[in-house]
XYZ file of C-alpha atoms in Angstrom:
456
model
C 13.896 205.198 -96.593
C 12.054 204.208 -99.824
C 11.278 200.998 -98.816
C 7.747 201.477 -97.373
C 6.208 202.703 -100.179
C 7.883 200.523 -102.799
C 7.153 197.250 -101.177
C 3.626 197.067 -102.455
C 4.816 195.958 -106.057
C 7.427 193.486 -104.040
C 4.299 191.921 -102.525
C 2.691 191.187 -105.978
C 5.684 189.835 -107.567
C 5.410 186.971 -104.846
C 2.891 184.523 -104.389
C 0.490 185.456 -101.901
C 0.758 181.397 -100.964
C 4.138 181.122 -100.716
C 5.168 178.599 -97.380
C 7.484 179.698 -95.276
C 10.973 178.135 -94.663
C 10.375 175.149 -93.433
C 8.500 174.745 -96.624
C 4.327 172.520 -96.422
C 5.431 169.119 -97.601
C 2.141 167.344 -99.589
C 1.019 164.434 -97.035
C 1.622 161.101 -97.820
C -2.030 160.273 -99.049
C -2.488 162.903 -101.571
C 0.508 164.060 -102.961
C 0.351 167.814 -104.569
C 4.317 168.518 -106.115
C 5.041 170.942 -107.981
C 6.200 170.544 -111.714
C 10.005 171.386 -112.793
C 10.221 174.448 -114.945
C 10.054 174.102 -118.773
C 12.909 174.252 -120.930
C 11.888 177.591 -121.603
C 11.373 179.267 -118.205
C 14.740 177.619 -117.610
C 16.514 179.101 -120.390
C 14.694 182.297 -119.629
C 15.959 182.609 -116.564
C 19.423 181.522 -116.887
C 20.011 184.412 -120.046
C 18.113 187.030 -117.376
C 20.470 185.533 -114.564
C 23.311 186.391 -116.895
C 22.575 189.881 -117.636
C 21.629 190.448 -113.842
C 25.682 189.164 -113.493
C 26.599 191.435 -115.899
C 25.307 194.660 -113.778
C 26.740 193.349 -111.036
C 29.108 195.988 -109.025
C 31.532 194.084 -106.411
C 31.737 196.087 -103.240
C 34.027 194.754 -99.685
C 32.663 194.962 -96.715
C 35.183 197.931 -95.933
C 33.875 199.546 -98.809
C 30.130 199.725 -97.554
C 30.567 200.261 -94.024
C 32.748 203.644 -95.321
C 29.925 204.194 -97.228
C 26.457 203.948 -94.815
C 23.695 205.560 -97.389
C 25.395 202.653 -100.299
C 25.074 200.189 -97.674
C 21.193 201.168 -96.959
C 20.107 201.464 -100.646
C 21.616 197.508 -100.897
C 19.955 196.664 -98.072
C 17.290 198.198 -98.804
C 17.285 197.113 -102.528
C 17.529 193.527 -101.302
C 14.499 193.687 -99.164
C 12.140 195.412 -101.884
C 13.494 192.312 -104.398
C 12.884 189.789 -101.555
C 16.443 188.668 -101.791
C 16.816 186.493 -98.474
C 20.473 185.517 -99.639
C 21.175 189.410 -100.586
C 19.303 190.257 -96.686
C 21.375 187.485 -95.196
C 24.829 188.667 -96.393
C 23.969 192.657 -96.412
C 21.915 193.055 -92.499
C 25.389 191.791 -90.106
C 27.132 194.227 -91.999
C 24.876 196.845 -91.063
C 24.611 196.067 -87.813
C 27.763 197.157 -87.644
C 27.147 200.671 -88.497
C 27.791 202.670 -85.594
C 23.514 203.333 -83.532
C 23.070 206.946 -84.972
C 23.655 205.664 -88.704
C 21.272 202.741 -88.915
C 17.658 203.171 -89.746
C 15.672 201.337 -87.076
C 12.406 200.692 -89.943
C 15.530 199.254 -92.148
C 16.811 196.965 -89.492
C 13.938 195.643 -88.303
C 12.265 195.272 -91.991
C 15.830 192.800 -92.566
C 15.881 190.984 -89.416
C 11.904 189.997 -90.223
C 13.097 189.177 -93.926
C 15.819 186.937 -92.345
C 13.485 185.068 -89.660
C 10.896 184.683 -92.095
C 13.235 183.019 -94.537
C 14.923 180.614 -91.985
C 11.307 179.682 -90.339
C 11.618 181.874 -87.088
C 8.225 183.566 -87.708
C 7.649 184.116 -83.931
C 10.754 186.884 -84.403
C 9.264 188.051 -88.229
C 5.740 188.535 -86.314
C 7.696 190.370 -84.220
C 9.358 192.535 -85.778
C 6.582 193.315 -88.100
C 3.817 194.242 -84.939
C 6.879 197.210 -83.363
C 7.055 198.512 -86.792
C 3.211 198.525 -86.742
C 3.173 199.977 -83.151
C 5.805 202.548 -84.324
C 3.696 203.647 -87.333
C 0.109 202.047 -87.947
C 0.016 203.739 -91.486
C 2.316 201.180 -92.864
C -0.061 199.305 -94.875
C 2.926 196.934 -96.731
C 3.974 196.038 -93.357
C 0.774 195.514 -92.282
C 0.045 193.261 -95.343
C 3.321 191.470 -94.274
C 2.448 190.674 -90.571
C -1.006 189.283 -92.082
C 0.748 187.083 -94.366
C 3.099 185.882 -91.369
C 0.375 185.012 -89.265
C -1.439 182.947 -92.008
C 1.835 181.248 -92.565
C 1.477 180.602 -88.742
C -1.830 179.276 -88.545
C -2.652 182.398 -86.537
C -5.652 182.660 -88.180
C -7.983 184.671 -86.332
C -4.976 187.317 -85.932
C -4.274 187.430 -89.793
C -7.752 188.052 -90.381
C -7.969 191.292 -88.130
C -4.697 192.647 -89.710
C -6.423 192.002 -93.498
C -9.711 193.228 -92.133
C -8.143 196.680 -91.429
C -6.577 196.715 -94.469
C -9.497 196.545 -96.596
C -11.191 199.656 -94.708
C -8.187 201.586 -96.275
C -7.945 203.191 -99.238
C -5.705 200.492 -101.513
C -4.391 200.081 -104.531
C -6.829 197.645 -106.806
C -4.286 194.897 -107.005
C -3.196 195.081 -103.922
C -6.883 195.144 -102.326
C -7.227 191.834 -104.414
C -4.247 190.412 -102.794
C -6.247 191.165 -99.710
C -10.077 189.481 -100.934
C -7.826 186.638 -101.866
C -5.659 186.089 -98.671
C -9.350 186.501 -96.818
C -11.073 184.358 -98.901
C -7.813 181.687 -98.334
C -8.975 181.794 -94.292
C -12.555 181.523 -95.376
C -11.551 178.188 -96.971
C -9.777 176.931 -94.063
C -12.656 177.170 -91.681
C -14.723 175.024 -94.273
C -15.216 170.988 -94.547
C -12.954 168.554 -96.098
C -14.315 165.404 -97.715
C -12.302 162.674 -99.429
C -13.702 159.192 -100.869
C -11.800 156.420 -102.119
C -13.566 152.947 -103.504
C -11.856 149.859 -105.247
C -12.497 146.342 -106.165
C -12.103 143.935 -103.625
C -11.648 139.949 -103.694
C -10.658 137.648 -101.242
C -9.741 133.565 -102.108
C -10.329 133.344 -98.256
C -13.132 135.822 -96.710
C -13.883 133.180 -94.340
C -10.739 132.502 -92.972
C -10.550 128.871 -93.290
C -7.567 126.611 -92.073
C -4.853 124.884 -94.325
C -5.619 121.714 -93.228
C -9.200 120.615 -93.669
C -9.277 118.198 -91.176
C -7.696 118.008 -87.387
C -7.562 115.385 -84.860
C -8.724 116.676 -81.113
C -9.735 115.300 -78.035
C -13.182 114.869 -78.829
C -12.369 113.329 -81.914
C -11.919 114.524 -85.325
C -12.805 118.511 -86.161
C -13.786 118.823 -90.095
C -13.305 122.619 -91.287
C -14.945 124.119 -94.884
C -13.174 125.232 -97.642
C -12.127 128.948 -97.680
C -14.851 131.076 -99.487
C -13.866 133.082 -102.598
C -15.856 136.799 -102.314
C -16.078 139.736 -104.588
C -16.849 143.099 -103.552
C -16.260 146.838 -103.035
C -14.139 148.854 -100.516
C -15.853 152.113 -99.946
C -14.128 154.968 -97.515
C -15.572 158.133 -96.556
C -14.383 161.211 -94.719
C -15.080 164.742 -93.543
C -13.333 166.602 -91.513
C -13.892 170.680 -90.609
C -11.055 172.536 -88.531
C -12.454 175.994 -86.788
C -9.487 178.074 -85.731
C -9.253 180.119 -83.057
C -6.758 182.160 -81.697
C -2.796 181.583 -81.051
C -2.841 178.611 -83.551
C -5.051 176.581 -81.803
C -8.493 174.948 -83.250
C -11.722 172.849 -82.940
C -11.938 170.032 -85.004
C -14.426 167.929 -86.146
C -14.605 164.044 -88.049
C -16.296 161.969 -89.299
C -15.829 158.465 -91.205
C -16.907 155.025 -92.902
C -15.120 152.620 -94.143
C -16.765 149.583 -95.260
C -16.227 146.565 -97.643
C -19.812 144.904 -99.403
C -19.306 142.100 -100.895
C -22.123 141.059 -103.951
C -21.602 136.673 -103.388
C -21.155 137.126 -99.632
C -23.093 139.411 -97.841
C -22.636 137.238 -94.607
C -18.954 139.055 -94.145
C -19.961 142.454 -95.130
C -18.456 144.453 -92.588
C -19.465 148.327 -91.489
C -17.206 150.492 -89.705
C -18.318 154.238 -88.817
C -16.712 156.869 -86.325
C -16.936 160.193 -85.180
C -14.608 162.281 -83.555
C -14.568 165.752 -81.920
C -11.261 167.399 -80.556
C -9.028 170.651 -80.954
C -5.399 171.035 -81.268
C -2.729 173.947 -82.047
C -0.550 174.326 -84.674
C 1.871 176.330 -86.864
C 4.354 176.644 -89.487
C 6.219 173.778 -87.971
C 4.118 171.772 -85.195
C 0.868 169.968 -85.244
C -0.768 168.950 -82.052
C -4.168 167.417 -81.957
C -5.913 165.424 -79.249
C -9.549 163.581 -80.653
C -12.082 161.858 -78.354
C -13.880 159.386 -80.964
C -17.090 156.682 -80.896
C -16.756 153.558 -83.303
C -19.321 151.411 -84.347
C -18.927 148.438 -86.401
C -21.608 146.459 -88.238
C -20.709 143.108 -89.143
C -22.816 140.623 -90.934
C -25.564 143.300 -91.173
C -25.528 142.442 -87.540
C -24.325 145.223 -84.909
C -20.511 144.081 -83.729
C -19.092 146.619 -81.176
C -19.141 149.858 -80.041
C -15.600 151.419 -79.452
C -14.752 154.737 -77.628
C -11.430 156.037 -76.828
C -9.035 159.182 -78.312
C -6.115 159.901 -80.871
C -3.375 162.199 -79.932
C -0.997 162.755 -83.069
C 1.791 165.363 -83.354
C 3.895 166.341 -86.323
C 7.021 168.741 -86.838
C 8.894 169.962 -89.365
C 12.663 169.442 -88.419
C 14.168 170.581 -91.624
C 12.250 171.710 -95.261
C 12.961 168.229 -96.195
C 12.156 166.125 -93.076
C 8.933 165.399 -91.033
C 8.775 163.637 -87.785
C 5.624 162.283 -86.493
C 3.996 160.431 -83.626
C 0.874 158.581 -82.712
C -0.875 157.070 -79.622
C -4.301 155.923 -79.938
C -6.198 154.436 -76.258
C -9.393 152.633 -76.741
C -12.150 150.031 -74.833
C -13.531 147.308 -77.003
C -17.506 146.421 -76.442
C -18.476 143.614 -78.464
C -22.234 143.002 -78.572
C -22.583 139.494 -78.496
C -18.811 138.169 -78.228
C -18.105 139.665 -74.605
C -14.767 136.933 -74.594
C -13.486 139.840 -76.947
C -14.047 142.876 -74.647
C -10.610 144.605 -73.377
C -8.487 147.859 -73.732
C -6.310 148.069 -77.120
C -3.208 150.849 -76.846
C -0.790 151.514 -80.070
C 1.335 153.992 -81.079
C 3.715 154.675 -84.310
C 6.674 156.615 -84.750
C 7.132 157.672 -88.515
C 9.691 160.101 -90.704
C 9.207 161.759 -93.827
C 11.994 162.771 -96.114
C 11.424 164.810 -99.370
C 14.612 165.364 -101.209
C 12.634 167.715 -103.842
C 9.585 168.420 -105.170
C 8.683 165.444 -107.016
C 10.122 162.485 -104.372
C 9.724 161.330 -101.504
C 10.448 158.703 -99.003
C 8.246 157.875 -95.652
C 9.155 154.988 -92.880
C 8.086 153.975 -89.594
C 7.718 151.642 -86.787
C 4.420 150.675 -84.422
C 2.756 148.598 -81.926
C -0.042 147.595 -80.888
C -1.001 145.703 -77.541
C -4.852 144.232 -77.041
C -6.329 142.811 -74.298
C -8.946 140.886 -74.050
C -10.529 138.279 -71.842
C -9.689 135.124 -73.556
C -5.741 134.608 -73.453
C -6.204 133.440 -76.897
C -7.496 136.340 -78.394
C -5.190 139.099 -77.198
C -1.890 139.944 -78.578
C 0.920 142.181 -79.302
C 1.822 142.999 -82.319
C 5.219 145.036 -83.839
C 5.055 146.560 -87.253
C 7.423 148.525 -89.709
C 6.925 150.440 -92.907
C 8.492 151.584 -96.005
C 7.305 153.926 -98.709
C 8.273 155.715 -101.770
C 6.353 158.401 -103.603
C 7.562 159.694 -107.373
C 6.375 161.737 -109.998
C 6.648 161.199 -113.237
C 6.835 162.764 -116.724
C 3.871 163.204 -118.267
C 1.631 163.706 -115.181
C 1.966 160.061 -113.816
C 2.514 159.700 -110.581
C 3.203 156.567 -108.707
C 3.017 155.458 -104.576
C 4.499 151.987 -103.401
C 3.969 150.727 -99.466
C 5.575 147.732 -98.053
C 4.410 146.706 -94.482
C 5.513 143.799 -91.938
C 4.313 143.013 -88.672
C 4.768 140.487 -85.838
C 1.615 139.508 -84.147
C 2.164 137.678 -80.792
C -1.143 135.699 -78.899
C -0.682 135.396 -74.852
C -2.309 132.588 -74.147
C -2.952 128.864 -75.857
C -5.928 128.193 -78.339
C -8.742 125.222 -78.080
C -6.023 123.300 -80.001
C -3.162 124.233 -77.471
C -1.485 126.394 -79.661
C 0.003 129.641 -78.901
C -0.452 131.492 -81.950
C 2.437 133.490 -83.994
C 1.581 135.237 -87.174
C 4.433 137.603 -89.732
C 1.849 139.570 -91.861
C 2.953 140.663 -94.909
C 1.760 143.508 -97.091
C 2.540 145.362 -100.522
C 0.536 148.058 -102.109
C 1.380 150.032 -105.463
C -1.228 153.280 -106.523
C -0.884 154.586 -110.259
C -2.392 157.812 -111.049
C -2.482 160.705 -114.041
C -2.910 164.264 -112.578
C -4.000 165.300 -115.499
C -7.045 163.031 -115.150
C -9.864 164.332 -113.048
C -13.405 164.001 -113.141
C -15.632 166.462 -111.443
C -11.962 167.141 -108.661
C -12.004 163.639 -108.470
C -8.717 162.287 -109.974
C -8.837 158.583 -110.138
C -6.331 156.092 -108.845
C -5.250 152.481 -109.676
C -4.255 150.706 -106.616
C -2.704 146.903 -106.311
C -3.013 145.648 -102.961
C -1.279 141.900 -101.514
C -1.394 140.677 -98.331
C -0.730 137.145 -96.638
C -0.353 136.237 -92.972
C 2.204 133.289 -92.252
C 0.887 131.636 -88.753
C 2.289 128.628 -86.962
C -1.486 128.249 -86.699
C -3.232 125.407 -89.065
């Protein structure tokens, strides 16, 4: 069997990054698509296509299975080339090659192959740790199982199998493929920051009625005029994930998010958390559950304090679609407005569709229920979503959000109203990927809201 020793130049001829089948999707936030192929890879590869078509020998089925060493060297052939559609075809067919003419290193090489490319990498780990057990010299095999488990999120598993690796004696290029795929796991245990900041102005940061003026039963209630503000939105985030073994991991957050305004520093408002948690994953499922602390300054005057936890769980049902879920649980502690103070609950349900590399399509639905000890002031509130995200030609790329929600109050208001708000929203981001300062690649966001109450 020649393919042991000939998969090392296989290996190289792949990317060491590749994702497994179901493919990593770029998140909604930060989009990272890959460019089509130039008109000259393209042509490239449809004249080498050709001439592959050209060498082409038709065999039957009948033909190979009379024929066991042809139908190994295809097999085998189609494994060294990393042919999944070749493996797919070729491996039933020689599974039905009576036990004493298969070669069990073949069959099990294909049947990894075939998992691998379908996203069963439980059964490609498999496969790939009794071929180790049978023979621990195999270092391509070896160098595949590592590259399964990373694909896994098996982390602490991949890096034993690279570890023992590098004490071999390796090929240069292939002992680079090896520094790299370590250096890849180094990266993962390390932080993650992100920072976004924008303009901000609102004709109404005070939140002033329609009508100025309003008859009650202590006579008449005069109300100012809403107060224009200008300002700057500021968010800030680090996170660091610390895997451990099996797929599962430590994590650890941090944020702010804050908006300062220059001509109204009365509404300045301050929001900070931290979070610490853990959660599993792999190549198709994210689980994580995160205790977290909130504090809000508001006013430059301390707000609330809120504690609670996140649980949020993802999975890949297809290359192309993403299914995820949300539940947050939190107490409210208001420092000086105690009327406020009450449990909030919500939870979302969301999909993700990307039809190729350069689209894609998000929607979902939430709600959100908050208590609090004035009637007035707690509601519940229903919300949908709907979201596109292109790129263009010429390194544009584009992200447009629409957003409505239904916000229901339980109880009546000083004025005897029951309040009922539909809150609208639109946002549209511009961006160049070819534009990037210091890894910073900067955005142009337009953002609209308006709230339509029954309220005055």
């Amino acid at each position: 069997m020649r393919i042991l020793p000939a998969l090392f130049p296989a290996l190289l001829a792949s990317s060491l990054y590749a994702a497994p089948n179901p493919v990593t999707t770029p998140d909604l936030h930060t989009p990272d698509e890959k460019l089509p192929a130039s008109a000259e890879r393209a042509a490239a590869d449809k004249q080498k296509n050709q001439q592959v078509k050209e060498n082409v020998i038709e065999v039957t089925e009948e033909q190979l299975l009379a024929d066991p060493a042809l139908l190994a060297n295809a097999l085998d052939s189609a494994i060294i080339n990393g042919d999944a559609d070749a493996v797919a075809i070729l491996l039933p067919i020689y599974r039905k090659l009576p036990a004493d003419k298969q070669d069990k290193m073949l069959l099990r090489f294909g049947e990894a192959m075939q998992a691998r490319s379908t996203g069963n990498l439980s059964l490609a780990i498999a496969r790939f740790r009794e071929m180790i057990a049978e023979d621990p010299s195999l270092q391509p095999v070896r160098l595949h199982l590592a590259m399964a488990l990373m694909a896994d999120h098996q982390d602490e598993a991949a890096r034993g199998q690279l570890e023992k690796l590098r004490s071999d004696k390796l090929p240069d290029d292939i002992r680079k493929v090896v520094d790299d795929a370590l250096a890849a796991l180094r990266e993962r245990r390390s932080w993650t920051f992100n920072a976004a900041t924008y303009y901000r102005y609102d004709n109404n940061i005070n939140g002033a009625p329609r009508e100025r003026e309003r008859q009650g039963g202590r006579g008449t209630w005069t109300f100012p005029e809403p107060k224009k503000a200008h300002g700057i939105h500021l968010d800030l985030s680090a996170e660091r994930r610390l895997p451990a073994a099996n797929g599962w991991y430590a994590q650890v957050e941090g944020s702010m998010n804050s908006d300062w305004y220059w001509n109204a520093h009365n509404y300045d408002d301050f929001r900070f958390r931290l979070g610490m948690g853990g959660g599993w994953q792999n190549a198709r499922w994210d689980i994580n559950l995160i205790p977290f602390v909130q504090r809000r300054i508001y006013g430059n005057q301390g707000y609330s304090t809120n504690m609670g936890a996140d649980l949020s769980a993802s999975y890949w049902i297809t290359p192309k679609w993403r299914l995820s879920g949300f539940a947050q649980a939190m107490r409210k502690q208001h420092d000086r407005r105690d009327w406020l103070d009450g449990n909030q609950y919500y939870g979302s349900l969301s999909a993700l569709y990307a039809p190729n590399a350069r689209q894609y399509w998000f929607g979902g639905i939430n709600a959100m229920r908050s208590q609090a000890q004035d009637q007035s002031d707690a509601f519940k509130r229903y919300g949908l979503n709907l979201g596109w995200g292109q790129e263009w030609g010429l390194g544009m790329s584009s992200r447009l959000v629409g957003t409505y929600a239904r916000r229901n109050y339980d109880g009546l208001d000083f004025f005897g109203i029951k309040r009922k708000d539909n809150e609208y929203g639109v946002t549209l981001s511009l961006w160049n990927r070819n534009l990037y300062f210091w890894g910073i690649t900067p955005r142009l966001t337009f953002s609209w809201d308006r709230t339509a109450s029954n309220h005055f």
